[in-house]
XYZ file of C-alpha atoms in Angstrom:
410
model
C 23.284 -22.340 -0.646
C 24.377 -21.961 2.982
C 24.553 -18.451 4.412
C 26.228 -17.559 7.687
C 24.522 -14.661 9.454
C 26.211 -14.100 12.807
C 27.596 -10.886 14.211
C 31.143 -9.601 13.862
C 33.351 -11.679 16.130
C 33.461 -10.526 19.729
C 30.377 -8.562 20.675
C 27.201 -6.871 19.583
C 28.804 -3.598 20.638
C 31.299 -3.777 17.767
C 28.488 -4.217 15.259
C 26.734 -1.202 16.752
C 29.916 0.873 16.471
C 30.432 -0.022 12.797
C 26.834 0.846 12.031
C 27.047 4.194 13.828
C 30.340 5.138 12.161
C 28.784 4.339 8.772
C 26.020 6.858 9.411
C 28.042 9.494 11.300
C 31.266 9.261 9.232
C 33.524 9.850 12.268
C 33.097 9.777 16.052
C 35.234 9.821 19.172
C 35.282 7.238 21.956
C 33.559 9.762 24.218
C 30.815 10.353 21.641
C 30.216 6.629 21.187
C 30.272 6.152 24.954
C 27.533 8.741 25.417
C 25.501 7.392 22.511
C 25.521 3.756 23.674
C 25.654 4.466 27.427
C 28.796 2.374 27.730
C 32.012 3.146 29.602
C 34.827 4.783 27.661
C 37.200 1.872 28.430
C 34.731 -0.645 26.955
C 34.303 1.512 23.842
C 38.072 1.939 23.510
C 38.570 -1.823 23.808
C 35.988 -2.484 21.077
C 37.532 0.208 18.851
C 41.008 -1.300 19.240
C 39.689 -4.738 18.307
C 37.905 -3.329 15.271
C 41.079 -1.579 14.174
C 43.008 -4.853 14.537
C 40.329 -6.669 12.517
C 40.498 -4.050 9.765
C 37.080 -2.442 10.184
C 37.989 0.904 11.767
C 40.762 3.471 11.206
C 41.883 6.624 12.990
C 40.511 9.728 11.296
C 42.596 12.357 13.064
C 41.701 14.813 15.789
C 38.455 16.734 16.023
C 38.581 20.547 15.548
C 39.608 22.382 18.680
C 36.811 23.606 20.947
C 39.057 24.928 23.701
C 40.043 21.683 25.369
C 41.974 18.574 24.453
C 41.006 17.465 20.961
C 39.520 13.945 20.884
C 40.800 11.345 18.436
C 38.169 10.499 15.826
C 37.493 7.103 14.268
C 35.770 6.077 11.052
C 34.974 2.863 9.241
C 37.574 1.554 6.826
C 35.854 1.997 3.481
C 37.230 -1.189 1.929
C 36.578 -3.469 4.917
C 33.290 -4.594 3.415
C 31.022 -3.772 0.493
C 27.295 -3.375 -0.005
C 25.351 -4.466 -3.071
C 22.550 -1.976 -3.702
C 19.722 -2.624 -6.157
C 17.058 -0.164 -7.275
C 14.010 -1.444 -9.122
C 11.179 0.460 -10.734
C 8.353 -0.973 -12.785
C 10.511 -1.199 -15.910
C 14.204 -1.099 -15.032
C 16.762 -2.487 -12.589
C 20.002 -0.853 -11.465
C 22.756 -2.667 -9.567
C 25.654 -0.862 -7.882
C 28.408 -2.037 -5.518
C 29.400 0.450 -2.781
C 32.100 0.575 -0.146
C 31.327 1.581 3.443
C 31.560 5.267 2.541
C 28.924 4.828 -0.189
C 31.493 5.227 -2.935
C 30.892 3.079 -6.048
C 33.544 0.372 -6.413
C 32.273 -1.178 -9.649
C 30.412 0.080 -12.698
C 26.645 0.333 -12.399
C 24.608 -2.253 -14.291
C 21.285 -1.129 -15.747
C 18.926 -3.494 -17.547
C 15.262 -3.738 -18.463
C 13.166 -5.696 -15.988
C 9.423 -5.394 -16.373
C 7.847 -6.345 -13.055
C 4.141 -6.465 -13.900
C 2.818 -9.844 -15.067
C 6.313 -11.146 -15.743
C 7.046 -14.588 -14.218
C 10.597 -14.389 -15.574
C 11.435 -11.226 -13.642
C 12.664 -12.928 -10.452
C 14.902 -15.549 -12.147
C 16.298 -12.780 -14.364
C 17.074 -10.634 -11.326
C 18.897 -13.499 -9.583
C 20.894 -14.233 -12.716
C 21.969 -10.606 -13.096
C 22.884 -10.268 -9.393
C 25.134 -13.329 -9.436
C 26.680 -12.294 -12.740
C 27.368 -8.774 -11.452
C 29.054 -10.079 -8.310
C 31.175 -12.518 -10.320
C 32.320 -9.785 -12.724
C 32.990 -7.276 -9.915
C 35.918 -9.337 -8.661
C 34.724 -8.849 -5.072
C 34.412 -11.967 -2.936
C 30.994 -12.666 -1.429
C 32.791 -12.883 1.930
C 33.351 -9.133 1.713
C 29.751 -8.189 0.907
C 27.854 -7.184 4.049
C 24.506 -7.713 2.378
C 22.221 -6.981 -0.540
C 19.664 -4.199 -0.210
C 16.855 -3.921 -2.745
C 14.371 -1.106 -3.171
C 11.279 -1.887 -5.236
C 7.739 -0.672 -5.823
C 4.781 -2.523 -4.371
C 3.129 -3.436 -1.081
C 5.978 -4.890 0.944
C 5.937 -6.675 4.281
C 9.482 -6.059 5.495
C 9.080 -8.412 8.459
C 8.176 -11.385 6.276
C 10.226 -10.177 3.307
C 7.297 -10.419 0.880
C 6.268 -8.117 -1.949
C 2.536 -8.616 -2.421
C 2.576 -6.745 -5.741
C 5.600 -7.998 -7.683
C 8.231 -10.775 -7.752
C 6.254 -13.690 -6.400
C 8.625 -16.270 -4.929
C 6.074 -19.058 -4.949
C 4.506 -17.937 -1.690
C 7.759 -18.002 0.271
C 9.709 -15.043 1.614
C 11.336 -13.095 -1.196
C 14.264 -12.209 1.053
C 14.793 -15.867 1.957
C 14.589 -16.847 -1.712
C 17.116 -14.218 -2.813
C 19.420 -15.011 0.098
C 19.414 -18.701 -0.805
C 20.039 -18.001 -4.493
C 22.882 -15.524 -3.936
C 24.450 -16.780 -0.717
C 24.316 -13.241 0.706
C 21.906 -11.877 3.318
C 19.293 -9.888 1.386
C 16.814 -7.230 2.523
C 13.947 -5.610 0.637
C 11.874 -2.492 1.200
C 9.577 -0.160 -0.670
C 11.491 2.150 -3.008
C 9.917 5.341 -1.654
C 10.669 4.344 1.945
C 14.324 3.788 1.071
C 14.509 7.105 -0.762
C 13.197 8.804 2.385
C 15.844 7.028 4.487
C 18.572 8.089 2.067
C 17.449 11.717 2.224
C 17.341 11.649 6.027
C 20.678 9.877 6.529
C 22.792 11.370 3.748
C 20.658 13.842 1.805
C 19.137 17.280 2.059
C 16.894 16.232 4.976
C 19.797 14.920 7.077
C 18.853 14.575 10.752
C 15.388 16.119 10.192
C 12.539 14.761 12.330
C 9.448 15.571 10.228
C 9.989 15.055 6.512
C 7.814 13.981 3.600
C 9.824 12.695 0.629
C 8.064 12.555 -2.752
C 9.463 9.871 -5.048
C 8.895 11.260 -8.532
C 9.241 8.233 -10.782
C 7.156 6.212 -13.178
C 4.711 6.267 -10.282
C 4.511 8.832 -7.471
C 5.598 7.451 -4.117
C 5.880 8.873 -0.634
C 8.275 8.135 2.195
C 7.402 9.658 5.578
C 9.806 10.452 8.394
C 7.806 11.081 11.567
C 9.484 11.779 14.910
C 12.787 10.973 13.244
C 11.731 7.496 12.145
C 10.273 6.000 9.003
C 6.500 5.884 9.371
C 4.935 2.748 7.889
C 1.395 2.764 9.242
C -0.598 -0.142 10.688
C 0.155 -2.752 8.015
C 3.384 -1.235 6.741
C 1.797 0.228 3.606
C 1.628 3.925 4.525
C 2.631 6.453 1.885
C 0.445 5.551 -1.094
C 0.270 9.130 -2.322
C -0.132 7.799 -5.865
C -3.674 6.737 -5.140
C -5.054 9.926 -3.662
C -8.156 10.550 -5.820
C -7.984 13.839 -7.703
C -11.238 13.438 -9.634
C -14.289 11.199 -9.926
C -14.091 10.589 -13.665
C -10.368 10.707 -14.417
C -8.225 8.128 -16.130
C -8.323 4.509 -15.012
C -5.431 3.646 -12.697
C -3.649 0.276 -12.550
C -5.142 -0.160 -9.075
C -8.587 -0.320 -10.700
C -9.793 3.073 -9.443
C -10.394 6.232 -11.454
C -8.845 9.646 -10.950
C -5.790 8.564 -8.913
C -2.834 10.945 -8.851
C -0.659 8.287 -10.496
C -3.085 7.933 -13.401
C -3.062 11.703 -13.902
C 0.480 12.887 -13.201
C 3.122 10.135 -13.021
C 6.085 10.316 -15.394
C 4.787 7.239 -17.197
C 1.486 9.016 -17.848
C 3.324 12.175 -18.920
C 5.345 10.056 -21.376
C 2.148 8.575 -22.824
C 0.670 12.051 -23.228
C 3.856 13.062 -25.032
C 3.431 10.166 -27.455
C -0.179 11.197 -28.113
C 0.912 14.779 -28.746
C 3.676 13.748 -31.138
C 1.211 11.648 -33.120
C -1.121 14.645 -33.340
C 1.654 16.805 -34.739
C 2.625 18.903 -31.714
C 5.761 20.952 -32.299
C 8.507 19.383 -30.197
C 12.078 18.139 -30.344
C 10.871 14.750 -29.097
C 10.927 11.871 -31.558
C 8.863 8.697 -31.449
C 8.393 5.542 -33.450
C 6.259 2.498 -32.764
C 9.238 0.477 -31.487
C 9.893 2.972 -28.692
C 8.317 2.325 -25.309
C 7.151 4.874 -22.750
C 10.369 4.702 -20.722
C 12.497 5.912 -23.626
C 10.139 8.806 -24.277
C 9.977 9.567 -20.544
C 13.750 9.854 -20.214
C 13.968 11.932 -23.402
C 11.152 14.185 -22.189
C 13.054 15.123 -19.013
C 16.084 16.146 -21.048
C 13.929 17.994 -23.572
C 12.210 19.989 -20.832
C 15.539 21.006 -19.312
C 16.625 22.111 -22.784
C 13.598 24.363 -23.130
C 11.202 22.223 -25.195
C 7.868 23.987 -24.678
C 5.705 20.913 -25.199
C 7.712 18.930 -22.623
C 7.547 21.841 -20.171
C 3.778 22.125 -20.715
C 3.259 18.437 -19.915
C 5.442 18.538 -16.810
C 3.846 21.762 -15.591
C 0.410 20.153 -15.801
C 1.697 17.153 -13.841
C 3.390 19.433 -11.299
C 0.139 21.283 -10.626
C -1.703 18.025 -9.957
C 1.077 16.773 -7.709
C 0.935 20.098 -5.870
C -2.772 19.561 -5.259
C -1.995 16.183 -3.692
C 0.812 17.732 -1.630
C -1.687 20.279 -0.283
C -3.723 17.377 1.104
C -0.545 15.907 2.594
C 0.368 19.192 4.286
C -3.100 19.492 5.813
C -2.809 16.003 7.298
C 0.865 15.790 8.312
C 2.031 19.418 8.735
C 5.635 18.541 7.814
C 8.603 20.861 8.215
C 10.106 19.783 4.903
C 8.899 18.191 1.695
C 11.679 16.837 -0.522
C 11.258 16.171 -4.239
C 13.435 13.158 -4.987
C 13.830 10.213 -7.353
C 14.030 10.233 -11.138
C 11.894 13.353 -11.493
C 14.211 15.473 -9.319
C 16.027 16.112 -12.587
C 13.194 18.449 -13.634
C 12.223 19.650 -10.169
C 12.891 23.285 -11.067
C 10.210 23.013 -13.738
C 7.798 21.188 -11.434
C 8.104 23.414 -8.378
C 6.494 26.546 -9.862
C 3.168 24.833 -10.724
C 3.356 22.904 -7.442
C 3.611 26.178 -5.527
C 0.719 27.562 -7.570
C -1.426 24.591 -6.515
C -0.360 25.014 -2.885
C -1.401 28.677 -2.966
C -4.808 27.638 -4.287
C -5.545 24.539 -2.194
C -3.522 24.856 1.009
C -4.330 26.938 4.094
C -1.672 29.692 4.071
C -0.665 29.221 7.719
C 0.078 25.539 7.059
C 1.767 26.088 3.712
C 4.001 28.807 5.176
C 5.409 26.351 7.714
C 6.485 23.801 5.095
C 9.624 24.154 2.993
C 9.716 22.546 -0.457
C 13.227 21.306 -1.284
C 14.847 19.515 -4.217
C 16.937 16.425 -3.532
C 20.683 16.568 -4.014
C 20.816 12.769 -4.311
C 18.209 12.693 -7.082
C 18.049 9.485 -9.061
C 20.784 7.937 -6.883
C 18.631 8.189 -3.764
C 17.093 4.733 -4.100
C 20.502 3.082 -4.511
C 21.856 4.938 -1.464
C 18.705 3.932 0.402
C 19.260 0.278 -0.505
C 22.762 0.520 0.980
C 21.298 2.173 4.084
C 18.870 -0.746 4.387
C 21.767 -3.195 4.694
C 23.510 -1.096 7.321
C 20.279 -0.563 9.253
C 20.361 -4.328 9.788
C 24.110 -4.544 10.384
C 24.002 -4.740 14.170
C 21.435 -7.527 13.932
C 22.741 -9.719 11.116
C 26.308 -9.722 9.832
C 28.325 -12.432 8.145
C 31.227 -13.679 10.254
C 33.179 -14.437 7.109
C 33.596 -10.681 6.646
C 35.839 -10.554 9.722
C 38.320 -12.949 8.143
C 38.173 -11.041 4.867
C 38.787 -7.717 6.619
C 41.736 -9.161 8.543
C 43.179 -10.498 5.319
C 42.837 -7.091 3.647
C 44.478 -5.357 6.611
C 47.436 -7.773 6.642
């Protein structure tokens, strides 16, 4: 399937403006001129062309600061759309957004086991194409597909070394060819960190560690205002910090990893063991249920005061806090954000985390780090997947979108 990936008609500057307005919501010609080191007339010319093409609209005047109020511009939300996909080890979520990150179609959620499942990639392609077809949105109006997923990911080559083998070829190239839409992939925890920095509680922060509390325990690191990936792009494997020498066996083959001791999947399995042993709890389990169902139910039960669920999460929170103490000693971050699926029970987790920090962290270091709970929560990965598309917007954009935007503006 042929895919056109050229910039918006006219100039690279217009692509840069659209991208910046997506992240900043609204800016003036003077602000864009200073940001891009371009003359105000050249910015104004590009803005006028983008307005004519249906990408940009006037937003009104900025609040008065004593002088003449500048006219502000923003992206037109319906000019294009972004298909965001969030994968974990067990489930996929697909959501279509406009350029203001508002959902424009119902979210699709379906089971998609990634580990040792050769059918996972064909299933994903099938669901993506079906979702687009049922959304009623033309592919010409989709700026790109962004996918967050667990695993060791080479974003330059577009390969996930852990899951979704595309027969040795680039996963991004494979998905692009199968959908006809430019596709980008990145590690789920990295995208969650980007979402928190661009649109979340860590907006505009320079030194942030974002903990992805999911079936595993991921880490996205913002260092000097940018996503830190490390030498090979695999930085942030907090899950595999060893907490003990003789702990449970982890999927990585090592013993005592944080993930094997405190991930939500492990907590769910401990809940199942407790139920079988007769622990008093509101949680129910039968042999047909899998760990994900129990895990989701456990979060709700804990928030409703179930003591067994709270006990399990408190134990996990303490162990995560011990790992965070190591992270603080190494990175000395200003902010640590608890995000992802587990943000739903962050109020339960934070007390034992703080207890572990008091025990294991040097007070002077711990005092300089603020522990915050995400406001994006479980939506963070989807928002991050949309951010991924727009991060690439000034480099690769489909020209067909220009025609579609003009048609919508007519």
